[in-house]
Amino acid sequence: VTQADDNEYYLHHLYDGTYNKVGCLFADYENKADFSDRNTIIYGHNMRDGSMFSTLVEYKAQAYYDEHPEMYLVTPEGGYVVEVFSAFVASPEESGSETSPWTLEWKDSGAYTTWLTAMAERSVVETDVTVTSSDKVLTLSTCTPGGASRFIVMAKLVEVNNEAD
């Protein structure tokens, strides 16, 4: 996962900076690189060849969620179990609204909890994952076919103990 000083560069560049029309996965430029924000957003194209975030839209089906309730995020500093708690279609016009999945700041923990509840309620799949104001969220965002909407998969980041016993 890459990150630039805007959300445009990696739409059309590979992780090494080479120009490529399909780009690569990238974190929102306003996020901290260490996944310490309350909501870290990763964007990626929905590729017809099955790469990048093409499989995210499979989360619209309960059966797919039931088979894939978790993902893994591995960083040089450590790993996370990523517990999916919501999957839904969102409109780019929602950006900036109180129920936008792309929200990065809240006035307090109460506002964050309200947002988490709203995100969970939007889900098209049923999960038993609970999220609270002490949790960190990973939001995966990709275009739907045709590009008019975005498919969102939201998950709780659960840090894995990386120290050897």
mmCIF file of C-alpha atoms in Angstrom, residues 22 46 85:
data_model
loop_
_atom_site.group_PDB
_atom_site.id
_atom_site.type_symbol
_atom_site.label_atom_id
_atom_site.label_comp_id
_atom_site.label_asym_id
_atom_site.label_seq_id
_atom_site.Cartn_x
_atom_site.Cartn_y
_atom_site.Cartn_z
ATOM 1 C CA VAL A 22 -4.209 1.292 -13.570
ATOM 2 C CA ASN A 46 -11.924 -2.553 -9.274
ATOM 3 C CA PHE A 85 -18.115 -5.312 10.088
#
